[in-house]
Amino acid sequence: MDRRKFFKKGTLLAAGGALLGNPISGLATTMEYDLSAKGKRAKNIIFMVSDGMSTGTLALSDHFQNHILGHRSVWMSAYIDNKVTRGLMETSSASSIVTDSSAGSSSFGGGVRVPNGSLNVGANGEKYLPIWQKMKRKGKKIGVVTTVTATHATPAGFNVNNNSRYAEPQIAIDYLNLGLDVVMGGGDEFFNGDKREDKKDLYKAFAEKGYAIAKNSSELKKTGKNQPILGIFNEGALPYQLDRENTPELKANIPSLAEMAKKAIEHLNTGKEGFALQIESGKVDWAAHANDLGGLLFEQIQFDEALKVALEFAEKDGETLVIFTTDHGNANPGLIYGKNADKDFETVAKYKYTNEWILNQIDNSFSPNAVRDLVQANLGFEITSSEAHKILGYYSNIQKEEQGLYNYKHLPYEGFANMQKKHSSVGWISMDHSSDHVEVAAFGPGKELLKPFVKNTDLHYLMLQAAQIENKF
């Protein structure tokens, strides 16, 4: 190929997008979707999303596991062992170069970019059939597993059409009507008749359709393989993995992502036509919004443990395509150069709880010394008296402000993260989504379809082609 023509073509594509009023239309080509050249069919598909995972998050997780726990991350081991096809993915939505989770998931789910905030509904009301519905119509069992609310943007994007990602009470009803075979995560408020505005008892409605209802780890373990499962384990999102590990009651009652993934696969694998399962570590994104280092690292490690479950199953099964990626970057954390960077980062091993947990313990009754003691006991480093006074100022409304998207109690996430940076050598560029080109990898039949650089929408058609399903619905 003539090098000058190659670059000229790329420039014209980008310029063409701008001229048409769509800043992202020309940034990547569309995947070729061709069933004529059939390879081995993927009977099952497991699509895994570490929501909001910047490449810096992936690196920090691998550094922590490699240098402190003594082994590489599962994600990086798959690269090192050359077991996967790997690419970079552009994550834009129809309305912005920077996507939100609903538009990001809809790109995978509907195969078309939609505006931020929407679930498989275009700017003019066009509805795009979500991929798990396509799989269901072909006889496959379908399911979603997440660490946030089961009706949140990422799981919903594979299943429903709605103008708003925030219509979670309706999305819960949609799951019932669509007949998802496995639904696991948080969000009791969207299924519990005592908490829903319309007073509909969706637990009862699911049970009447034959679902096993699980509200804790013990009940989940008792579910059989021959019943669909609704597992809702908390109001709101599930607790952070770091907090769960160090709180006996939470560890006993709330399953980990890996435990939910294993149970979901066991149930779904009973279908004659195979299955399609989405697994999401949703609180990677929440921790990034909060610049919560302990939360971020251990949520990414929790994703890694679930990835291990999926890859081990797929390797043994031989008929399962596993795709693992993220929907977008968030906050772009990184270990910053300095003579003490290694030593500082090792202090994360002393963390017992997340910043969220620690800041939730503080109230106006605390003295500065009590704040200092709380931080020392649970994060292993000392803050100054001045810093303790500054933290307490947020609780007396002196400097109360919004810090982080999922910060419902207006806790001083950003201020505390800036103090923490001196001790961890980890910095952040923001508290919000970013436009990173992100990692995507594939294992199993169909992995050869993944190209070095793809659009997020390409993964929709990759899954259909790997499963050898014609896109006629």
Short mmCIF file of C-alpha atoms in Angstrom, two decimals:
data_model
loop_
_atom_site.label_atom_id
_atom_site.label_comp_id
_atom_site.label_asym_id
_atom_site.label_seq_id
_atom_site.Cartn_x
_atom_site.Cartn_y
_atom_site.Cartn_z
CA MET A 1 0.00 0.00 0.00
CA ASP A 2 1.21 3.54 -0.83
CA ARG A 3 2.04 5.13 2.55
CA ARG A 4 0.97 8.60 1.41
CA LYS A 5 -2.40 7.29 0.24
CA PHE A 6 -2.87 5.44 3.53
CA PHE A 7 -2.47 8.59 5.61
CA LYS A 8 -4.46 10.69 3.18
CA LYS A 9 -7.35 8.24 3.48
CA GLY A 10 -7.25 8.43 7.27
CA THR A 11 -7.27 12.23 7.21
CA LEU A 12 -10.22 12.37 4.83
CA LEU A 13 -12.21 9.95 6.98
CA ALA A 14 -11.72 12.09 10.05
CA ALA A 15 -12.47 15.31 8.17
CA GLY A 16 -15.56 13.77 6.61
CA GLY A 17 -16.94 13.00 10.04
CA ALA A 18 -16.43 16.60 11.13
CA LEU A 19 -18.06 17.99 7.98
CA LEU A 20 -21.12 15.85 8.57
CA GLY A 21 -21.53 17.27 12.07
CA ASN A 22 -20.63 13.98 13.76
CA PRO A 23 -17.23 14.21 15.50
CA ILE A 24 -16.85 10.45 15.81
CA SER A 25 -18.29 8.98 12.62
CA GLY A 26 -14.97 8.54 10.81
CA LEU A 27 -12.67 7.45 13.59
CA ALA A 28 -12.79 3.71 12.86
CA THR A 29 -14.06 1.35 10.25
CA THR A 30 -16.89 -1.08 10.80
CA MET A 31 -16.18 -4.75 11.29
CA GLU A 32 -16.85 -7.01 8.32
CA TYR A 33 -19.74 -9.32 9.19
CA ASP A 34 -19.54 -12.42 7.05
CA LEU A 35 -20.94 -15.85 7.90
CA SER A 36 -19.71 -17.44 4.66
CA ALA A 37 -16.26 -18.16 6.10
CA LYS A 38 -17.30 -20.24 9.09
CA GLY A 39 -14.81 -21.33 11.68
CA LYS A 40 -15.62 -23.20 14.87
CA ARG A 41 -18.92 -21.97 16.32
CA ALA A 42 -19.03 -20.40 19.78
CA LYS A 43 -21.90 -22.19 21.47
CA ASN A 44 -21.54 -19.99 24.55
CA ILE A 45 -20.50 -16.36 25.00
CA ILE A 46 -19.24 -14.74 28.20
CA PHE A 47 -18.83 -10.97 27.86
CA MET A 48 -16.94 -9.38 30.76
CA VAL A 49 -16.82 -5.66 31.53
CA SER A 50 -14.57 -3.97 34.06
CA ASP A 51 -16.64 -0.80 34.00
CA GLY A 52 -14.62 2.42 33.86
CA MET A 53 -11.24 0.67 33.65
CA SER A 54 -8.56 2.98 32.32
CA THR A 55 -5.35 1.32 31.16
CA GLY A 56 -3.78 2.79 34.30
CA THR A 57 -6.20 0.78 36.43
CA LEU A 58 -5.21 -2.41 34.63
CA ALA A 59 -1.52 -1.59 35.18
CA LEU A 60 -1.97 -0.74 38.88
CA SER A 61 -3.79 -4.01 39.47
CA ASP A 62 -1.06 -5.99 37.77
CA HIS A 63 1.68 -4.12 39.65
CA PHE A 64 -0.04 -4.83 42.96
CA GLN A 65 -0.60 -8.50 42.25
CA ASN A 66 2.88 -8.99 40.78
CA HIS A 67 4.97 -7.10 43.35
CA ILE A 68 2.89 -7.62 46.49
CA LEU A 69 0.84 -10.80 46.02
CA GLY A 70 3.56 -12.57 44.05
CA HIS A 71 1.75 -13.37 40.80
CA ARG A 72 0.67 -11.60 37.64
CA SER A 73 -2.95 -10.61 37.12
CA VAL A 74 -5.13 -13.07 35.23
CA TRP A 75 -5.69 -10.43 32.54
CA MET A 76 -1.97 -9.86 31.94
CA SER A 77 -1.18 -13.57 32.25
CA ALA A 78 -3.55 -14.19 29.34
CA TYR A 79 -1.45 -11.72 27.31
CA ILE A 80 1.90 -13.11 28.50
CA ASP A 81 0.87 -16.69 27.74
CA ASN A 82 -0.38 -15.64 24.29
CA LYS A 83 -3.77 -17.27 24.90
CA VAL A 84 -5.89 -14.42 23.56
CA THR A 85 -6.34 -12.10 20.65
CA ARG A 86 -5.87 -8.54 21.82
CA GLY A 87 -6.90 -5.16 20.44
CA LEU A 88 -7.58 -1.54 21.24
CA MET A 89 -11.13 -0.22 21.16
CA GLU A 90 -12.50 3.24 20.54
CA THR A 91 -15.34 3.97 22.98
CA SER A 92 -17.27 6.99 21.60
CA SER A 93 -21.06 7.33 21.80
CA ALA A 94 -23.38 8.97 19.27
CA SER A 95 -23.39 12.21 21.24
CA SER A 96 -19.79 12.49 22.45
CA ILE A 97 -16.25 11.18 22.12
CA VAL A 98 -16.58 10.54 25.87
CA THR A 99 -19.26 7.90 26.47
CA ASP A 100 -21.29 7.04 29.53
CA SER A 101 -22.00 3.45 30.57
CA SER A 102 -25.46 3.21 29.01
CA ALA A 103 -24.31 4.30 25.56
CA GLY A 104 -21.14 2.23 25.96
CA SER A 105 -23.08 -0.91 26.80
CA SER A 106 -25.64 -0.18 24.08
CA SER A 107 -22.80 -0.15 21.54
CA PHE A 108 -22.05 -3.74 22.51
CA GLY A 109 -25.72 -4.59 23.05
CA GLY A 110 -27.46 -3.01 20.07
CA GLY A 111 -24.55 -2.69 17.67
CA VAL A 112 -25.31 0.98 17.06
CA ARG A 113 -24.02 4.05 18.85
CA VAL A 114 -26.71 5.92 20.76
CA PRO A 115 -26.66 9.17 22.77
CA ASN A 116 -25.30 9.15 26.31
CA GLY A 117 -28.01 8.26 28.82
CA SER A 118 -29.91 6.00 26.41
CA LEU A 119 -30.28 2.22 26.31
CA ASN A 120 -30.45 1.04 22.68
CA VAL A 121 -32.63 3.98 21.62
CA GLY A 122 -31.35 6.44 19.01
CA ALA A 123 -31.67 10.22 19.04
CA ASN A 124 -34.89 10.05 17.01
CA GLY A 125 -36.43 7.19 18.97
CA GLU A 126 -35.05 4.33 16.84
CA LYS A 127 -34.92 1.08 18.79
CA TYR A 128 -32.16 -1.45 18.27
CA LEU A 129 -32.74 -5.05 19.34
CA PRO A 130 -30.27 -5.88 22.16
CA ILE A 131 -27.97 -8.82 21.60
CA TRP A 132 -29.11 -10.96 24.53
CA GLN A 133 -32.64 -10.81 23.08
CA LYS A 134 -31.18 -12.02 19.78
CA MET A 135 -29.44 -14.86 21.62
CA LYS A 136 -32.64 -15.72 23.50
CA ARG A 137 -34.58 -15.97 20.24
CA LYS A 138 -32.02 -18.52 19.06
CA GLY A 139 -32.70 -20.70 22.10
CA LYS A 140 -29.79 -19.66 24.28
CA LYS A 141 -30.09 -19.03 27.98
CA ILE A 142 -29.14 -15.48 28.95
CA GLY A 143 -27.95 -13.81 32.12
CA VAL A 144 -26.35 -10.82 33.80
CA VAL A 145 -24.10 -10.66 36.86
CA THR A 146 -22.86 -7.38 38.36
CA THR A 147 -21.54 -5.77 41.54
CA VAL A 148 -23.83 -2.75 41.16
CA THR A 149 -27.60 -2.80 40.80
CA ALA A 150 -28.70 -5.59 38.47
CA THR A 151 -30.73 -3.02 36.55
CA HIS A 152 -27.80 -0.64 36.08
CA ALA A 153 -26.66 0.71 32.71
CA THR A 154 -24.19 -1.99 31.69
CA PRO A 155 -26.34 -5.10 32.24
CA ALA A 156 -29.40 -3.25 30.93
CA GLY A 157 -27.59 -2.32 27.70
CA PHE A 158 -27.41 -5.97 26.67
CA ASN A 159 -31.11 -6.56 27.25
CA VAL A 160 -33.54 -3.63 27.09
CA ASN A 161 -34.65 -0.57 25.16
CA ASN A 162 -35.27 2.57 27.16
CA ASN A 163 -34.80 6.30 26.64
CA SER A 164 -33.25 6.59 30.09
CA ARG A 165 -30.71 4.50 31.97
CA TYR A 166 -32.33 5.73 35.18
CA ALA A 167 -35.60 3.87 34.58
CA GLU A 168 -34.40 1.04 36.81
CA PRO A 169 -37.84 0.17 38.27
CA GLN A 170 -39.08 -0.43 34.71
CA ILE A 171 -35.91 -2.30 33.73
CA ALA A 172 -36.55 -4.76 36.57
CA ILE A 173 -39.99 -5.45 35.07
CA ASP A 174 -38.42 -5.77 31.61
CA TYR A 175 -36.10 -8.49 32.93
CA LEU A 176 -39.13 -10.41 34.15
CA ASN A 177 -40.97 -10.05 30.85
CA LEU A 178 -37.91 -10.89 28.76
CA GLY A 179 -37.26 -14.05 30.74
CA LEU A 180 -33.61 -13.60 31.67
CA ASP A 181 -32.42 -16.92 33.08
CA VAL A 182 -29.95 -15.42 35.58
CA VAL A 183 -30.05 -11.98 37.20
CA MET A 184 -27.57 -11.26 40.01
CA GLY A 185 -26.38 -8.09 41.72
CA GLY A 186 -27.74 -5.39 43.98
CA GLY A 187 -30.85 -3.23 43.70
CA ASP A 188 -33.34 -4.57 46.25
CA GLU A 189 -35.20 -1.26 45.98
CA PHE A 190 -36.20 -2.12 42.41
CA PHE A 191 -37.64 -5.56 43.23
CA ASN A 192 -39.03 -5.10 46.74
CA GLY A 193 -42.70 -4.12 46.82
CA ASP A 194 -42.20 -2.23 50.09
CA LYS A 195 -39.66 0.04 48.38
CA ARG A 196 -41.04 0.40 44.85
CA GLU A 197 -43.27 3.39 44.25
CA ASP A 198 -45.86 1.20 42.48
CA LYS A 199 -45.70 -1.38 45.33
CA LYS A 200 -45.22 -4.26 42.86
CA ASP A 201 -43.58 -7.23 44.55
CA LEU A 202 -41.23 -8.39 41.82
CA TYR A 203 -39.71 -11.08 44.03
CA LYS A 204 -43.15 -12.69 44.12
CA ALA A 205 -43.63 -12.17 40.38
CA PHE A 206 -40.29 -13.82 39.57
CA ALA A 207 -41.03 -16.69 41.98
CA GLU A 208 -44.40 -17.27 40.29
CA LYS A 209 -42.52 -17.68 37.01
CA GLY A 210 -40.39 -20.41 38.57
CA TYR A 211 -37.32 -18.43 39.62
CA ALA A 212 -35.26 -19.38 42.64
CA ILE A 213 -34.91 -16.23 44.75
CA ALA A 214 -31.62 -15.70 46.57
CA LYS A 215 -30.94 -12.77 48.90
CA ASN A 216 -27.68 -13.95 50.45
CA SER A 217 -24.76 -16.29 49.79
CA SER A 218 -26.34 -19.23 51.57
CA GLU A 219 -29.53 -19.01 49.52
CA LEU A 220 -27.50 -18.69 46.32
CA LYS A 221 -25.56 -21.88 47.10
CA LYS A 222 -28.84 -23.75 47.54
CA THR A 223 -30.19 -22.83 44.10
CA GLY A 224 -30.38 -25.73 41.68
CA LYS A 225 -29.26 -25.94 38.08
CA ASN A 226 -32.75 -26.39 36.68
CA GLN A 227 -34.33 -23.15 37.93
CA PRO A 228 -33.74 -19.63 36.65
CA ILE A 229 -32.16 -17.47 39.36
CA LEU A 230 -32.89 -13.98 40.69
CA GLY A 231 -30.14 -13.12 43.16
CA ILE A 232 -30.42 -9.65 44.71
CA PHE A 233 -28.02 -9.26 47.60
CA ASN A 234 -28.21 -5.65 48.75
CA GLU A 235 -30.05 -2.37 48.48
CA GLY A 236 -28.11 -0.29 46.00
CA ALA A 237 -24.79 -1.62 44.79
CA LEU A 238 -22.94 -4.44 46.52
CA PRO A 239 -20.25 -3.37 49.02
CA TYR A 240 -16.71 -2.84 47.83
CA GLN A 241 -14.68 -6.04 47.82
CA LEU A 242 -12.08 -4.60 50.23
CA ASP A 243 -14.80 -3.73 52.76
CA ARG A 244 -16.51 -7.08 52.24
CA GLU A 245 -13.30 -9.02 52.89
CA ASN A 246 -12.72 -7.24 56.19
CA THR A 247 -16.31 -7.26 57.47
CA PRO A 248 -17.31 -10.79 58.56
CA GLU A 249 -21.06 -10.19 58.21
CA LEU A 250 -20.70 -8.90 54.65
CA LYS A 251 -18.35 -11.71 53.66
CA ALA A 252 -20.76 -14.31 55.04
CA ASN A 253 -23.86 -12.90 53.36
CA ILE A 254 -22.84 -11.26 50.09
CA PRO A 255 -21.22 -13.35 47.35
CA SER A 256 -18.15 -12.19 45.47
CA LEU A 257 -18.25 -11.56 41.75
CA ALA A 258 -16.35 -14.81 41.16
CA GLU A 259 -18.87 -16.76 43.25
CA MET A 260 -21.79 -15.26 41.35
CA ALA A 261 -20.06 -15.91 38.01
CA LYS A 262 -19.42 -19.56 38.87
CA LYS A 263 -23.03 -20.15 39.92
CA ALA A 264 -24.35 -18.35 36.82
CA ILE A 265 -22.21 -20.48 34.50
CA GLU A 266 -23.27 -23.68 36.28
CA HIS A 267 -26.93 -22.84 35.73
CA LEU A 268 -26.69 -21.45 32.20
CA ASN A 269 -24.56 -24.33 30.94
CA THR A 270 -27.60 -26.63 31.16
CA GLY A 271 -29.12 -25.14 27.99
CA LYS A 272 -29.03 -27.32 24.87
CA GLU A 273 -28.41 -24.33 22.58
CA GLY A 274 -25.80 -22.77 24.84
CA PHE A 275 -25.83 -19.49 26.73
CA ALA A 276 -24.84 -15.83 26.73
CA LEU A 277 -23.68 -14.25 30.01
CA GLN A 278 -22.54 -10.75 30.82
CA ILE A 279 -20.36 -10.28 33.92
CA GLU A 280 -19.58 -6.77 35.18
CA SER A 281 -17.33 -5.39 37.88
CA GLY A 282 -19.34 -2.21 38.08
CA LYS A 283 -17.69 -0.61 41.09
CA VAL A 284 -14.35 -0.22 39.35
CA ASP A 285 -16.13 2.76 37.80
CA TRP A 286 -17.57 3.95 41.10
CA ALA A 287 -14.17 3.82 42.80
CA ALA A 288 -12.61 5.75 39.92
CA HIS A 289 -15.31 8.42 40.28
CA ALA A 290 -14.35 8.65 43.97
CA ASN A 291 -10.57 8.48 43.38
CA ASP A 292 -10.72 5.66 45.94
CA LEU A 293 -7.47 3.72 45.51
CA GLY A 294 -8.29 0.76 47.75
CA GLY A 295 -11.75 0.47 46.25
CA LEU A 296 -10.39 0.61 42.71
CA LEU A 297 -7.58 -1.92 43.12
CA PHE A 298 -9.58 -4.58 44.88
CA GLU A 299 -12.58 -4.22 42.56
CA GLN A 300 -10.23 -4.77 39.62
CA ILE A 301 -8.73 -7.78 41.42
CA GLN A 302 -12.26 -9.05 42.02
CA PHE A 303 -12.87 -8.78 38.28
CA ASP A 304 -9.65 -10.72 37.73
CA GLU A 305 -10.89 -13.53 39.97
CA ALA A 306 -14.14 -13.73 38.00
CA LEU A 307 -12.16 -13.67 34.76
CA LYS A 308 -10.23 -16.70 36.02
CA VAL A 309 -13.52 -18.55 36.56
CA ALA A 310 -14.68 -17.71 33.02
CA LEU A 311 -11.40 -18.57 31.29
CA GLU A 312 -10.99 -21.86 33.16
CA PHE A 313 -14.51 -22.86 32.17
CA ALA A 314 -13.95 -21.82 28.55
CA GLU A 315 -10.61 -23.63 28.31
CA LYS A 316 -12.18 -26.85 29.57
CA ASP A 317 -15.39 -26.45 27.57
CA GLY A 318 -13.83 -25.61 24.21
CA GLU A 319 -17.05 -24.05 22.85
CA THR A 320 -17.08 -20.77 24.76
CA LEU A 321 -15.95 -17.35 23.55
CA VAL A 322 -14.84 -15.06 26.38
CA ILE A 323 -14.52 -11.34 25.63
CA PHE A 324 -13.08 -9.10 28.32
CA THR A 325 -12.85 -5.34 28.09
CA THR A 326 -14.23 -2.11 29.53
CA ASP A 327 -16.80 0.36 28.27
CA HIS A 328 -14.67 3.48 28.85
CA GLY A 329 -11.85 4.88 30.93
CA ASN A 330 -12.36 6.81 34.14
CA ALA A 331 -10.03 9.11 36.10
CA ASN A 332 -6.87 7.64 34.50
CA PRO A 333 -4.97 6.73 37.70
CA GLY A 334 -1.27 6.00 37.62
CA LEU A 335 1.81 5.40 39.74
CA ILE A 336 3.89 8.57 39.55
CA TYR A 337 7.67 8.58 39.16
CA GLY A 338 9.77 9.33 42.24
CA LYS A 339 12.50 7.78 44.38
CA ASN A 340 9.91 6.36 46.79
CA ALA A 341 7.28 5.29 44.25
CA ASP A 342 7.77 1.54 44.77
CA LYS A 343 7.85 1.80 48.55
CA ASP A 344 4.87 4.15 48.64
CA PHE A 345 2.77 1.88 46.44
CA GLU A 346 3.51 -1.09 48.69
CA THR A 347 1.66 0.69 51.51
CA VAL A 348 -1.62 -0.19 49.74
CA ALA A 349 -1.15 -3.72 51.11
CA LYS A 350 -1.96 -2.28 54.56
CA TYR A 351 -5.39 -1.01 53.51
CA LYS A 352 -8.23 -2.63 55.44
CA TYR A 353 -11.11 -0.55 54.13
CA THR A 354 -11.97 1.82 51.31
CA ASN A 355 -11.93 5.59 51.56
CA GLU A 356 -15.71 5.44 51.35
CA TRP A 357 -15.94 3.21 54.41
CA ILE A 358 -13.52 5.39 56.40
CA LEU A 359 -15.21 8.69 55.52
CA ASN A 360 -18.59 7.21 56.42
CA GLN A 361 -17.36 6.56 59.96
CA ILE A 362 -16.65 10.24 60.59
CA ASP A 363 -19.21 12.70 61.94
CA ASN A 364 -19.23 15.99 63.83
CA SER A 365 -18.48 14.24 67.12
CA PHE A 366 -14.98 13.30 65.90
CA SER A 367 -11.92 15.19 67.10
CA PRO A 368 -8.93 15.73 64.78
CA ASN A 369 -7.00 13.08 66.70
CA ALA A 370 -9.85 10.60 66.27
CA VAL A 371 -9.76 11.19 62.50
CA ARG A 372 -5.99 10.66 62.46
CA ASP A 373 -6.34 7.45 64.47
CA LEU A 374 -9.07 6.15 62.14
CA VAL A 375 -6.91 6.70 59.06
CA GLN A 376 -3.80 5.22 60.69
CA ALA A 377 -5.66 2.11 61.86
CA ASN A 378 -7.31 1.34 58.52
CA LEU A 379 -4.95 2.67 55.85
CA GLY A 380 -1.62 2.45 57.64
CA PHE A 381 -0.43 6.03 57.11
CA GLU A 382 -0.60 9.23 59.15
CA ILE A 383 -2.30 12.44 58.15
CA THR A 384 -1.40 15.75 59.78
CA SER A 385 -3.52 17.65 62.29
CA SER A 386 -4.13 20.28 59.64
CA GLU A 387 -5.40 17.63 57.23
CA ALA A 388 -7.65 16.16 59.92
CA HIS A 389 -9.13 19.63 60.55
CA LYS A 390 -9.69 20.03 56.81
CA ILE A 391 -11.55 16.70 56.60
CA LEU A 392 -13.76 17.63 59.55
CA GLY A 393 -14.61 20.89 57.80
CA TYR A 394 -16.63 18.96 55.22
CA TYR A 395 -18.83 17.48 57.94
CA SER A 396 -19.66 20.87 59.44
CA ASN A 397 -20.78 22.23 56.04
CA ILE A 398 -17.90 24.68 55.95
CA GLN A 399 -16.75 23.43 52.55
CA LYS A 400 -19.34 20.85 51.60
CA GLU A 401 -19.47 20.14 47.88
CA GLU A 402 -20.15 17.39 45.35
CA GLN A 403 -17.10 15.16 44.88
CA GLY A 404 -17.59 12.12 42.64
CA LEU A 405 -20.63 10.89 40.71
CA TYR A 406 -21.92 8.24 43.15
CA ASN A 407 -21.23 10.34 46.25
CA TYR A 408 -24.74 10.41 47.70
CA LYS A 409 -23.58 11.63 51.13
CA HIS A 410 -21.30 14.36 49.76
CA LEU A 411 -18.19 12.87 51.35
CA PRO A 412 -14.80 14.59 50.77
CA TYR A 413 -13.50 12.03 48.29
CA GLU A 414 -11.28 14.36 46.27
CA GLY A 415 -9.74 16.11 49.24
CA PHE A 416 -8.95 12.85 50.97
CA ALA A 417 -7.53 11.29 47.78
CA ASN A 418 -5.17 14.26 47.42
CA MET A 419 -3.88 13.61 50.95
CA GLN A 420 -3.54 9.91 50.18
CA LYS A 421 -1.48 10.60 47.06
CA LYS A 422 1.53 11.66 49.16
CA HIS A 423 1.62 8.20 50.74
CA SER A 424 0.75 5.99 47.76
CA SER A 425 2.36 7.92 44.86
CA VAL A 426 -0.82 7.26 42.86
CA GLY A 427 -2.38 10.24 41.10
CA TRP A 428 -5.59 10.87 39.14
CA ILE A 429 -6.46 13.22 36.27
CA SER A 430 -10.12 13.68 37.17
CA MET A 431 -13.17 12.19 38.85
CA ASP A 432 -14.99 11.33 35.63
CA HIS A 433 -15.03 9.33 32.42
CA SER A 434 -12.31 9.72 29.80
CA SER A 435 -12.05 9.00 26.08
CA ASP A 436 -9.30 6.37 26.31
CA HIS A 437 -8.80 3.78 23.64
CA VAL A 438 -9.20 0.73 25.86
CA GLU A 439 -8.03 -2.87 26.01
CA VAL A 440 -10.19 -5.66 24.61
CA ALA A 441 -9.27 -9.34 24.42
CA ALA A 442 -10.92 -12.54 23.24
CA PHE A 443 -10.39 -16.21 24.11
CA GLY A 444 -11.98 -19.25 22.48
CA PRO A 445 -13.78 -19.85 19.18
CA GLY A 446 -14.15 -16.56 17.36
CA LYS A 447 -11.15 -14.87 18.95
CA GLU A 448 -9.53 -14.59 15.50
CA LEU A 449 -12.30 -12.13 14.53
CA LEU A 450 -10.92 -9.48 16.89
CA LYS A 451 -8.87 -6.94 14.96
CA PRO A 452 -6.04 -4.77 16.38
CA PHE A 453 -8.27 -1.67 16.44
CA VAL A 454 -12.07 -1.75 16.63
CA LYS A 455 -15.09 0.37 17.41
CA ASN A 456 -17.16 -0.60 20.44
CA THR A 457 -20.06 -1.49 18.12
CA ASP A 458 -17.89 -4.06 16.32
CA LEU A 459 -18.09 -6.39 19.31
CA HIS A 460 -21.83 -6.83 18.75
CA TYR A 461 -21.24 -8.24 15.28
CA LEU A 462 -18.20 -10.21 16.40
CA MET A 463 -20.40 -12.07 18.89
CA LEU A 464 -23.06 -12.78 16.27
CA GLN A 465 -20.49 -14.01 13.79
CA ALA A 466 -18.70 -16.17 16.38
CA ALA A 467 -22.04 -17.74 17.32
CA GLN A 468 -22.87 -18.07 13.60
CA ILE A 469 -26.15 -16.20 13.98
CA GLU A 470 -27.46 -14.21 11.03
CA ASN A 471 -28.42 -10.67 11.95
CA LYS A 472 -32.02 -11.01 10.73
CA PHE A 473 -34.52 -10.15 13.44
#
